[in-house]
Amino acid sequence: MALAAVAALVVVFLVLIALTDGAGSGLAAWLTTLGTGTVLALWRGRHRTWPARLVPVLPVVVAAALTAAVCIPTAPTARRYPPALPFVSTQHWNLATGSRVAVYHYPPANPGPRHPVPFVYLHGGPIRGISVQDLTFLQLLARQGYDVYAYEQAGGGRSDLLPMDQYTISRTVRDLAAFVDRLDKGKVDILGFSGGGVVLARALADPGVATRLHRAIIAEPGPMDGPTAHTTGHKGRASAQGLAPDPSGPRSTHVPRYAVAFGLMRLGLLSPDTGLIGQAEGANVFTAADLGGDTASAYCAGDAHRIPSEDTEQNFSFSPAASLRVQQTVKDSPSLIPLLRQSRTPAMLMIAECSAQVRHWATAILANDPAIQRTQYMPGVGHHMWNGLDDNNDRAAAVITAFLQDKPAPLPNYPTRDEIPTFMRDHK
């Protein structure tokens, strides 16, 4: 009976957390649960003699102790940014949008010909830091004569936070335009990977932003708009998700406060701007291990037991609340297709063989962007196509540089628009 009472009070507490959106770091729900439970317990024991009258209060005390852990921060509540990287300097640029972003620059590092157009990398996420693995790949492009720039989206990595209501997919596109303007080197070539591919697709559909782009490469994009986001269907060939060993390292979700906060946010029962944990606290505490099988889903099944470390513990940075907020604005956005069909920026699409991405997310762009000149289906790799395994980095770089230099593609142009139905049938 006592255990049932404790369980009931914990459930009431969690319901109140959701109903109050975690107000006051959860204290509003905690005090209400404690007060209501105490009143009911005293009412139940009103006919008993002292001290037996206090026995019904014991489950309230136990439940209060258990749930108090949800209300007490164990991580700093002010943002702690990752330390400086030893192999590339971090600049901070103030953009015209009001964002202050961390910028990384790799000048051309070879004595041979240099590509005249600056190269900009839009990382995945959204709202996470650029991994060491990605920065290593960008160094490879710099060694091939490219003037490489990358920046972390506002709120991610070493970039400053935004108020939660300013995290939108539209803001990330405006930040891209403002970044190119701040660079002040004319049009740029741009590679958008995963969530960065979504930003790039939406930039291509915005004539005011697209005029700043010379050539565009969309690699393994997420859903570009609401209708696409709500599409289900075929994915790529088997990934390592469910096959790879569980990621090692500490998890914030092993702490009751963050297990409740992130769990209820994922379920949509807490808003990204919840009063339970602040944006900075959530970013400070979230670890690479918290991503669970998401990392394994970016590799082929055959690579399950040799998945490389994508990042260091010190460099890893991810803001789960801001990321959910941006993703929700994508889901809420109208169809991008009418605007994308007007795109004139030369573009290329890259699709991985073992991707866990829904195929329609990429083929919707291919079907509706008339300026896509080639598609490169990358065999033997998963979502994270440049991953340091075998010759995967070199193969990805060869595909990218061939397109940027308008040279013959290393791989067949596949699938074409006409081949989308066959591709969807044969590659799943």
Coordinates of N, CA, C and O in Angstrom, one line a residue, residues 30-187:
W30 N 6.6 20.2 -7.5 CA 7.1 19.5 -6.3 C 6.3 20.0 -5.0 O 5.8 19.2 -4.2
L31 N 6.2 21.3 -4.9 CA 5.4 21.8 -3.7 C 4.0 21.5 -3.7 O 3.4 21.2 -2.7
T32 N 3.4 21.5 -4.9 CA 2.0 21.1 -5.0 C 1.8 19.7 -4.7 O 0.8 19.3 -4.0
T33 N 2.6 18.8 -5.2 CA 2.5 17.4 -4.9 C 2.7 17.1 -3.4 O 2.0 16.4 -2.8
L34 N 3.8 17.8 -2.8 CA 4.0 17.6 -1.4 C 2.9 18.1 -0.6 O 2.4 17.4 0.4
G35 N 2.4 19.3 -0.9 CA 1.3 19.8 -0.1 C 0.0 19.0 -0.2 O -0.6 18.7 0.8
T36 N -0.4 18.6 -1.4 CA -1.6 17.9 -1.6 C -1.5 16.5 -0.9 O -2.4 16.0 -0.3
G37 N -0.3 15.9 -1.1 CA -0.1 14.6 -0.5 C -0.1 14.6 1.0 O -0.7 13.7 1.7
T38 N 0.4 15.7 1.6 CA 0.4 15.8 3.0 C -1.0 16.0 3.6 O -1.4 15.4 4.6
V39 N -1.7 16.9 2.9 CA -3.1 17.1 3.3 C -3.9 15.8 3.3 O -4.7 15.5 4.2
L40 N -3.8 15.1 2.2 CA -4.6 13.8 2.1 C -4.1 12.8 3.1 O -5.0 12.0 3.6
A41 N -2.8 12.7 3.3 CA -2.3 11.8 4.3 C -2.8 12.1 5.7 O -3.2 11.2 6.5
L42 N -2.8 13.4 6.1 CA -3.3 13.8 7.4 C -4.8 13.5 7.5 O -5.3 13.1 8.6
W43 N -5.5 13.7 6.4 CA -7.0 13.4 6.4 C -7.2 11.9 6.6 O -8.1 11.5 7.4
R44 N -6.4 11.1 6.0 CA -6.6 9.6 6.1 C -6.3 9.2 7.6 O -6.9 8.2 8.1
G45 N -5.4 9.9 8.2 CA -5.0 9.4 9.6 C -5.7 10.2 10.7 O -5.3 10.1 11.8
R46 N -6.7 10.9 10.3 CA -7.4 11.8 11.3 C -8.0 11.1 12.5 O -8.1 11.6 13.6
H47 N -8.4 9.8 12.3 CA -9.0 9.1 13.4 C -8.0 8.2 14.2 O -8.5 7.5 15.1
R48 N -6.8 8.3 13.8 CA -5.8 7.5 14.5 C -5.2 8.3 15.7 O -5.3 9.5 15.7
T49 N -4.6 7.6 16.5 CA -3.9 8.2 17.7 C -2.5 8.5 17.3 O -1.9 7.9 16.4
W50 N -1.9 9.5 18.0 CA -0.5 9.8 17.8 C 0.4 8.7 18.4 O 0.0 8.1 19.4
P51 N 1.5 8.3 17.7 CA 2.0 8.9 16.5 C 1.6 8.1 15.2 O 2.0 8.4 14.1
A52 N 0.6 7.2 15.4 CA 0.1 6.4 14.2 C -0.5 7.3 13.2 O -0.6 7.0 12.0
R53 N -1.0 8.5 13.6 CA -1.5 9.5 12.6 C -0.5 9.9 11.6 O -0.9 10.3 10.5
L54 N 0.8 9.8 11.9 CA 1.8 10.2 10.9 C 2.2 9.1 9.9 O 2.9 9.4 9.0
V55 N 1.8 7.9 10.2 CA 2.2 6.8 9.3 C 1.8 7.1 7.8 O 2.6 6.9 6.9
P56 N 0.6 7.6 7.5 CA 0.3 7.8 6.1 C 1.1 8.9 5.5 O 1.1 9.1 4.2
V57 N 1.8 9.7 6.3 CA 2.7 10.8 5.8 C 4.0 10.2 5.3 O 4.7 10.8 4.4
L58 N 4.4 9.0 5.7 CA 5.7 8.5 5.3 C 5.8 8.3 3.8 O 6.9 8.7 3.2
P59 N 4.8 7.8 3.1 CA 4.9 7.8 1.6 C 5.1 9.1 1.0 O 5.8 9.3 -0.1
V60 N 4.6 10.2 1.6 CA 4.7 11.5 1.1 C 6.2 11.9 1.2 O 6.8 12.5 0.3
V61 N 6.8 11.6 2.4 CA 8.2 12.0 2.6 C 9.1 11.3 1.6 O 10.0 11.8 1.1
V62 N 8.8 10.0 1.4 CA 9.6 9.2 0.5 C 9.5 9.8 -0.9 O 10.5 10.0 -1.7
A63 N 8.2 10.0 -1.4 CA 8.0 10.6 -2.7 C 8.7 11.9 -2.9 O 9.2 12.3 -3.9
A64 N 8.6 12.7 -1.8 CA 9.2 14.1 -1.8 C 10.7 14.0 -2.0 O 11.3 14.7 -2.8
A65 N 11.3 13.0 -1.3 CA 12.8 12.8 -1.4 C 13.2 12.3 -2.9 O 14.2 12.8 -3.4
L66 N 12.4 11.4 -3.4 CA 12.7 10.9 -4.7 C 12.5 12.0 -5.8 O 13.3 12.1 -6.7
T67 N 11.5 12.8 -5.7 CA 11.2 13.7 -6.8 C 12.0 15.0 -6.6 O 12.2 15.8 -7.6
A68 N 12.5 15.3 -5.4 CA 13.4 16.5 -5.2 C 14.6 16.5 -6.1 O 15.0 17.6 -6.6
A69 N 15.1 15.3 -6.5 CA 16.2 15.2 -7.4 C 16.0 15.8 -8.7 O 16.9 16.3 -9.4
V70 N 14.7 15.8 -9.1 CA 14.3 16.4 -10.4 C 14.4 17.9 -10.4 O 14.5 18.6 -11.4
C71 N 14.4 18.5 -9.2 CA 14.3 20.0 -9.1 C 15.7 20.6 -8.8 O 15.8 21.8 -8.7
I72 N 16.7 19.8 -8.6 CA 18.0 20.3 -8.2 C 19.0 20.1 -9.3 O 19.4 19.0 -9.8
P73 N 19.6 21.2 -9.9 CA 20.6 21.2 -11.0 C 21.8 20.5 -10.5 O 22.3 20.7 -9.4
T74 N 22.4 19.6 -11.3 CA 23.7 19.1 -11.0 C 24.8 19.5 -12.0 O 25.9 19.1 -12.0
A75 N 24.3 20.4 -13.0 CA 25.2 20.9 -14.0 C 25.2 22.4 -13.9 O 24.2 23.0 -13.4
P76 N 26.2 23.2 -14.3 CA 26.2 24.6 -14.3 C 25.0 25.2 -15.1 O 24.6 24.6 -16.1
T77 N 24.3 26.2 -14.5 CA 23.2 26.8 -15.2 C 23.5 27.9 -16.1 O 22.7 28.4 -16.9
A78 N 24.8 28.3 -16.1 CA 25.3 29.3 -17.1 C 26.2 28.5 -18.1 O 26.8 27.6 -17.8
R79 N 26.1 29.0 -19.4 CA 26.7 28.2 -20.5 C 28.2 28.1 -20.3 O 28.9 29.1 -20.0
R80 N 28.7 26.9 -20.4 CA 30.1 26.6 -20.4 C 30.5 26.1 -21.8 O 30.1 25.1 -22.2
Y81 N 31.3 26.9 -22.5 CA 31.6 26.6 -23.9 C 32.8 25.6 -23.9 O 33.7 25.6 -23.0
P82 N 32.9 24.9 -25.0 CA 34.0 23.9 -25.2 C 35.4 24.7 -25.2 O 35.4 25.9 -25.6
P83 N 36.4 24.1 -24.7 CA 37.7 24.8 -24.8 C 38.2 25.0 -26.2 O 37.7 24.4 -27.1
A84 N 39.2 25.8 -26.4 CA 39.8 26.1 -27.7 C 40.4 24.8 -28.3 O 40.9 24.0 -27.6
L85 N 40.2 24.7 -29.6 CA 40.8 23.5 -30.3 C 42.3 23.8 -30.6 O 42.7 24.9 -30.9
P86 N 43.1 22.8 -30.5 CA 44.6 23.0 -30.6 C 45.0 23.1 -32.1 O 46.1 23.6 -32.4
F87 N 44.2 22.7 -33.1 CA 44.6 22.7 -34.4 C 44.0 23.7 -35.3 O 44.3 23.8 -36.5
V88 N 43.0 24.5 -34.8 CA 42.4 25.6 -35.6 C 42.0 26.7 -34.6 O 41.4 26.4 -33.6
S89 N 42.2 27.9 -35.0 CA 41.8 29.0 -34.1 C 40.3 29.3 -34.3 O 39.7 29.0 -35.3
T90 N 39.7 29.7 -33.2 CA 38.3 30.1 -33.2 C 38.1 31.6 -33.2 O 38.6 32.3 -32.4
Q91 N 37.4 32.0 -34.3 CA 37.0 33.5 -34.3 C 35.6 33.6 -33.9 O 34.8 32.6 -34.0
H92 N 35.2 34.8 -33.5 CA 33.8 35.0 -33.3 C 33.3 36.2 -34.1 O 33.9 37.3 -34.0
W93 N 32.3 36.0 -34.9 CA 31.8 37.0 -35.8 C 30.4 37.4 -35.3 O 29.5 36.6 -35.0
N94 N 30.2 38.7 -35.3 CA 28.8 39.3 -35.0 C 28.1 39.4 -36.4 O 28.6 40.2 -37.2
L95 N 27.0 38.8 -36.6 CA 26.3 38.8 -37.8 C 25.2 39.9 -37.8 O 24.8 40.3 -36.7
A96 N 24.8 40.3 -38.9 CA 23.8 41.4 -39.0 C 22.4 40.9 -38.4 O 21.6 41.8 -38.0
T97 N 22.2 39.6 -38.3 CA 21.0 39.1 -37.7 C 20.9 39.3 -36.2 O 19.9 39.1 -35.5
G98 N 22.1 39.5 -35.6 CA 22.2 39.6 -34.1 C 22.9 38.3 -33.5 O 23.2 38.3 -32.4
S99 N 23.1 37.3 -34.4 CA 23.8 36.1 -33.9 C 25.3 36.4 -33.8 O 25.9 37.1 -34.6
R100 N 25.9 35.7 -32.8 CA 27.4 35.8 -32.7 C 27.8 34.3 -32.8 O 27.6 33.5 -31.9
V101 N 28.6 34.0 -33.9 CA 28.9 32.6 -34.2 C 30.4 32.4 -34.2 O 31.2 33.3 -34.4
A102 N 30.7 31.1 -33.8 CA 32.1 30.7 -33.8 C 32.5 30.3 -35.3 O 31.7 29.6 -35.9
V103 N 33.6 30.8 -35.7 CA 34.0 30.6 -37.1 C 35.4 29.9 -37.2 O 36.3 30.3 -36.4
Y104 N 35.6 29.0 -38.1 CA 36.8 28.3 -38.3 C 37.3 28.4 -39.7 O 36.4 28.3 -40.6
H105 N 38.5 28.8 -39.9 CA 39.0 29.0 -41.3 C 40.3 28.2 -41.6 O 41.2 28.2 -40.8
Y106 N 40.2 27.4 -42.7 CA 41.3 26.7 -43.2 C 41.7 27.3 -44.5 O 41.1 27.0 -45.5
P107 N 42.8 28.1 -44.6 CA 43.2 28.7 -45.8 C 43.8 27.5 -46.7 O 44.1 26.5 -46.2
P108 N 43.9 27.8 -48.0 CA 44.4 26.8 -48.9 C 45.8 26.4 -48.4 O 46.6 27.2 -48.1
A109 N 46.1 25.1 -48.3 CA 47.3 24.6 -47.7 C 48.2 23.8 -48.7 O 49.0 23.0 -48.3
N110 N 48.0 24.0 -50.0 CA 48.8 23.4 -50.9 C 49.6 24.4 -51.8 O 49.1 25.5 -52.0
P111 N 50.7 24.0 -52.4 CA 51.4 24.9 -53.3 C 50.9 25.0 -54.7 O 51.3 25.9 -55.5
G112 N 49.9 24.2 -55.0 CA 49.4 24.1 -56.4 C 48.3 25.1 -56.6 O 48.1 26.1 -55.9
P113 N 47.4 24.8 -57.6 CA 46.3 25.7 -58.0 C 45.3 25.9 -56.8 O 45.1 25.0 -56.1
R114 N 44.8 27.1 -56.7 CA 43.9 27.4 -55.6 C 42.5 27.7 -56.2 O 42.4 28.4 -57.2
H115 N 41.5 27.2 -55.6 CA 40.1 27.4 -56.1 C 39.7 28.8 -55.7 O 39.9 29.3 -54.6
P116 N 39.3 29.6 -56.7 CA 39.1 31.0 -56.5 C 37.8 31.4 -55.6 O 37.7 32.5 -55.1
V117 N 36.9 30.4 -55.5 CA 35.6 30.7 -54.8 C 35.7 30.1 -53.3 O 36.1 29.0 -53.1
P118 N 35.4 30.9 -52.3 CA 35.5 30.4 -51.0 C 34.5 29.3 -50.8 O 33.4 29.2 -51.4
F119 N 34.8 28.4 -49.9 CA 34.0 27.2 -49.6 C 33.5 27.3 -48.2 O 34.3 27.5 -47.2
V120 N 32.2 27.1 -48.0 CA 31.6 27.2 -46.7 C 30.9 25.9 -46.4 O 30.2 25.3 -47.2
Y121 N 31.1 25.4 -45.1 CA 30.5 24.2 -44.6 C 29.4 24.4 -43.7 O 29.6 25.2 -42.7
L122 N 28.2 23.8 -43.9 CA 27.1 23.9 -43.0 C 27.0 22.6 -42.3 O 26.6 21.6 -43.0
H123 N 27.2 22.5 -41.0 CA 27.2 21.2 -40.3 C 25.8 20.7 -40.0 O 24.8 21.5 -40.1
G124 N 25.7 19.5 -39.6 CA 24.4 18.9 -39.2 C 24.1 19.2 -37.8 O 24.7 20.0 -37.1
G125 N 23.0 18.7 -37.3 CA 22.5 19.0 -36.0 C 21.0 18.8 -35.9 O 20.5 17.7 -35.8
P126 N 20.3 19.9 -35.8 CA 20.8 21.2 -35.8 C 21.2 21.6 -34.3 O 21.0 20.9 -33.4
I127 N 21.9 22.8 -34.2 CA 22.3 23.4 -33.0 C 23.2 22.4 -32.2 O 23.0 22.0 -31.1
R128 N 24.3 22.1 -32.8 CA 25.4 21.3 -32.2 C 26.7 21.9 -32.7 O 26.8 22.7 -33.6
G129 N 27.8 21.4 -32.0 CA 29.1 21.8 -32.5 C 29.5 21.0 -33.7 O 29.0 20.0 -34.0
I130 N 30.6 21.6 -34.4 CA 31.2 20.8 -35.5 C 32.1 19.8 -34.9 O 33.0 20.2 -34.0
S131 N 32.0 18.6 -35.3 CA 32.8 17.5 -34.7 C 34.3 17.6 -35.2 O 34.5 18.2 -36.2
V132 N 35.1 17.0 -34.4 CA 36.6 16.9 -34.8 C 36.7 16.2 -36.1 O 37.5 16.5 -37.0
Q133 N 35.8 15.1 -36.3 CA 35.8 14.4 -37.6 C 35.5 15.3 -38.8 O 36.2 15.2 -39.8
D134 N 34.5 16.1 -38.6 CA 34.2 17.0 -39.7 C 35.3 18.1 -40.0 O 35.6 18.4 -41.1
L135 N 35.9 18.6 -38.9 CA 37.0 19.5 -39.1 C 38.2 18.9 -39.8 O 38.9 19.5 -40.5
T136 N 38.4 17.6 -39.5 CA 39.5 16.9 -40.2 C 39.2 16.8 -41.7 O 40.1 16.9 -42.5
F137 N 38.0 16.5 -42.0 CA 37.6 16.4 -43.4 C 37.8 17.8 -44.1 O 38.3 17.9 -45.3
L138 N 37.5 18.9 -43.4 CA 37.6 20.2 -44.0 C 39.1 20.5 -44.2 O 39.5 21.2 -45.2
Q139 N 40.0 20.0 -43.4 CA 41.4 20.2 -43.6 C 41.9 19.5 -44.9 O 42.7 20.0 -45.6
L140 N 41.3 18.4 -45.2 CA 41.6 17.7 -46.4 C 41.2 18.5 -47.6 O 42.0 18.6 -48.6
L141 N 40.1 19.2 -47.6 CA 39.7 20.1 -48.7 C 40.6 21.3 -48.8 O 41.0 21.7 -49.9
A142 N 41.1 21.8 -47.7 CA 42.0 22.9 -47.7 C 43.3 22.5 -48.4 O 44.0 23.3 -49.1
R143 N 43.7 21.3 -48.1 CA 45.0 20.8 -48.7 C 44.9 20.6 -50.2 O 45.9 20.4 -50.9
Q144 N 43.6 20.6 -50.7 CA 43.4 20.5 -52.2 C 43.2 21.9 -52.8 O 42.7 22.0 -53.9
G145 N 43.5 22.9 -52.1 CA 43.4 24.3 -52.6 C 42.2 25.1 -52.4 O 42.0 26.1 -53.0
Y146 N 41.4 24.6 -51.4 CA 40.1 25.3 -51.1 C 40.3 26.2 -49.9 O 41.0 25.9 -48.9
D147 N 39.7 27.4 -50.0 CA 39.7 28.4 -48.9 C 38.4 28.1 -48.1 O 37.3 28.5 -48.4
V148 N 38.6 27.3 -47.0 CA 37.5 26.7 -46.3 C 37.1 27.5 -45.0 O 37.9 27.8 -44.2
Y149 N 35.8 27.7 -44.9 CA 35.2 28.3 -43.8 C 34.1 27.5 -43.2 O 33.3 26.8 -44.0
A150 N 34.0 27.4 -41.9 CA 32.8 26.8 -41.3 C 32.4 27.6 -40.1 O 33.3 28.3 -39.4
Y151 N 31.2 27.6 -39.7 CA 30.7 28.2 -38.5 C 29.7 27.4 -37.8 O 29.0 26.6 -38.5
E152 N 29.6 27.5 -36.5 CA 28.7 26.8 -35.7 C 27.4 27.6 -35.6 O 27.5 28.8 -35.3
Q153 N 26.3 27.0 -35.9 CA 25.0 27.7 -35.8 C 24.8 28.3 -34.4 O 25.3 27.8 -33.4
A154 N 24.1 29.4 -34.4 CA 23.9 30.1 -33.1 C 23.3 29.2 -32.1 O 22.4 28.4 -32.4
G155 N 23.9 29.1 -30.9 CA 23.4 28.2 -29.9 C 24.2 26.9 -29.8 O 24.1 26.2 -28.8
G156 N 25.0 26.6 -30.9 CA 25.8 25.4 -30.9 C 27.3 25.6 -30.7 O 27.8 26.7 -31.1
G157 N 28.0 24.6 -30.2 CA 29.4 24.7 -30.1 C 29.8 25.9 -29.3 O 29.4 26.1 -28.1
R158 N 30.7 26.7 -29.9 CA 31.2 27.9 -29.2 C 30.5 29.2 -29.6 O 30.9 30.3 -29.2
S159 N 29.4 29.0 -30.3 CA 28.6 30.2 -30.7 C 27.7 30.6 -29.5 O 27.3 29.8 -28.7
D160 N 27.3 31.9 -29.5 CA 26.5 32.3 -28.4 C 25.1 31.8 -28.5 O 24.6 31.5 -29.6
L161 N 24.4 31.7 -27.4 CA 23.0 31.3 -27.3 C 22.1 32.4 -27.8 O 22.4 33.6 -27.8
L162 N 20.9 31.9 -28.2 CA 19.8 32.9 -28.6 C 18.7 32.7 -27.6 O 18.6 31.6 -27.0
P163 N 17.8 33.6 -27.5 CA 16.5 33.3 -26.8 C 15.8 32.2 -27.5 O 15.9 32.1 -28.7
M164 N 15.2 31.3 -26.7 CA 14.7 30.1 -27.2 C 13.7 30.3 -28.4 O 13.7 29.6 -29.4
D165 N 12.9 31.4 -28.3 CA 11.9 31.6 -29.4 C 12.5 32.1 -30.7 O 11.8 32.2 -31.7
Q166 N 13.8 32.4 -30.7 CA 14.5 32.8 -31.9 C 15.1 31.6 -32.7 O 15.7 31.8 -33.8
Y167 N 15.1 30.4 -32.1 CA 15.6 29.3 -32.8 C 14.6 28.8 -33.8 O 13.6 28.1 -33.5
T168 N 14.8 29.2 -35.1 CA 13.8 28.7 -36.1 C 14.7 28.4 -37.4 O 15.8 28.8 -37.5
I169 N 14.1 27.6 -38.3 CA 14.8 27.3 -39.5 C 15.0 28.5 -40.3 O 16.0 28.7 -41.0
S170 N 14.0 29.5 -40.3 CA 14.2 30.7 -41.0 C 15.4 31.5 -40.5 O 16.1 32.1 -41.3
R171 N 15.6 31.5 -39.2 CA 16.7 32.3 -38.6 C 18.0 31.7 -39.1 O 19.0 32.4 -39.4
T172 N 18.1 30.3 -39.2 CA 19.4 29.7 -39.6 C 19.7 30.1 -41.1 O 20.8 30.3 -41.4
V173 N 18.6 30.2 -41.9 CA 18.8 30.6 -43.3 C 19.3 32.1 -43.3 O 20.2 32.5 -44.1
R174 N 18.7 33.0 -42.5 CA 19.1 34.4 -42.5 C 20.5 34.5 -42.0 O 21.3 35.3 -42.4
D175 N 20.9 33.6 -41.0 CA 22.3 33.6 -40.5 C 23.3 33.3 -41.6 O 24.4 33.8 -41.7
L176 N 22.9 32.3 -42.4 CA 23.7 31.9 -43.6 C 24.0 33.1 -44.5 O 25.1 33.4 -44.9
A177 N 22.9 33.8 -44.9 CA 23.1 34.9 -45.7 C 24.0 36.0 -45.1 O 24.8 36.6 -45.7
A178 N 23.7 36.2 -43.8 CA 24.5 37.2 -43.1 C 26.0 36.8 -42.9 O 26.9 37.7 -43.0
F179 N 26.2 35.5 -42.8 CA 27.6 35.0 -42.8 C 28.3 35.3 -44.1 O 29.5 35.7 -44.1
V180 N 27.7 35.0 -45.2 CA 28.3 35.2 -46.5 C 28.6 36.7 -46.7 O 29.6 37.1 -47.2
D181 N 27.7 37.5 -46.3 CA 27.9 39.0 -46.3 C 29.0 39.4 -45.5 O 29.9 40.3 -45.9
R182 N 29.1 38.9 -44.3 CA 30.2 39.2 -43.4 C 31.6 38.7 -43.9 O 32.6 39.4 -43.8
L183 N 31.5 37.6 -44.6 CA 32.8 37.1 -45.2 C 33.3 38.1 -46.3 O 34.5 38.3 -46.5
D184 N 32.3 38.6 -47.1 CA 32.6 39.7 -48.0 C 33.6 39.3 -49.1 O 34.6 40.0 -49.4
K185 N 33.4 38.1 -49.6 CA 34.3 37.6 -50.7 C 33.5 37.2 -51.9 O 34.0 36.4 -52.7
G186 N 32.3 37.8 -52.1 CA 31.5 37.4 -53.2 C 30.8 36.1 -53.0 O 30.5 35.7 -51.9
K187 N 30.4 35.5 -54.1 CA 29.6 34.3 -54.0 C 30.5 33.2 -53.4 O 31.7 33.2 -53.6

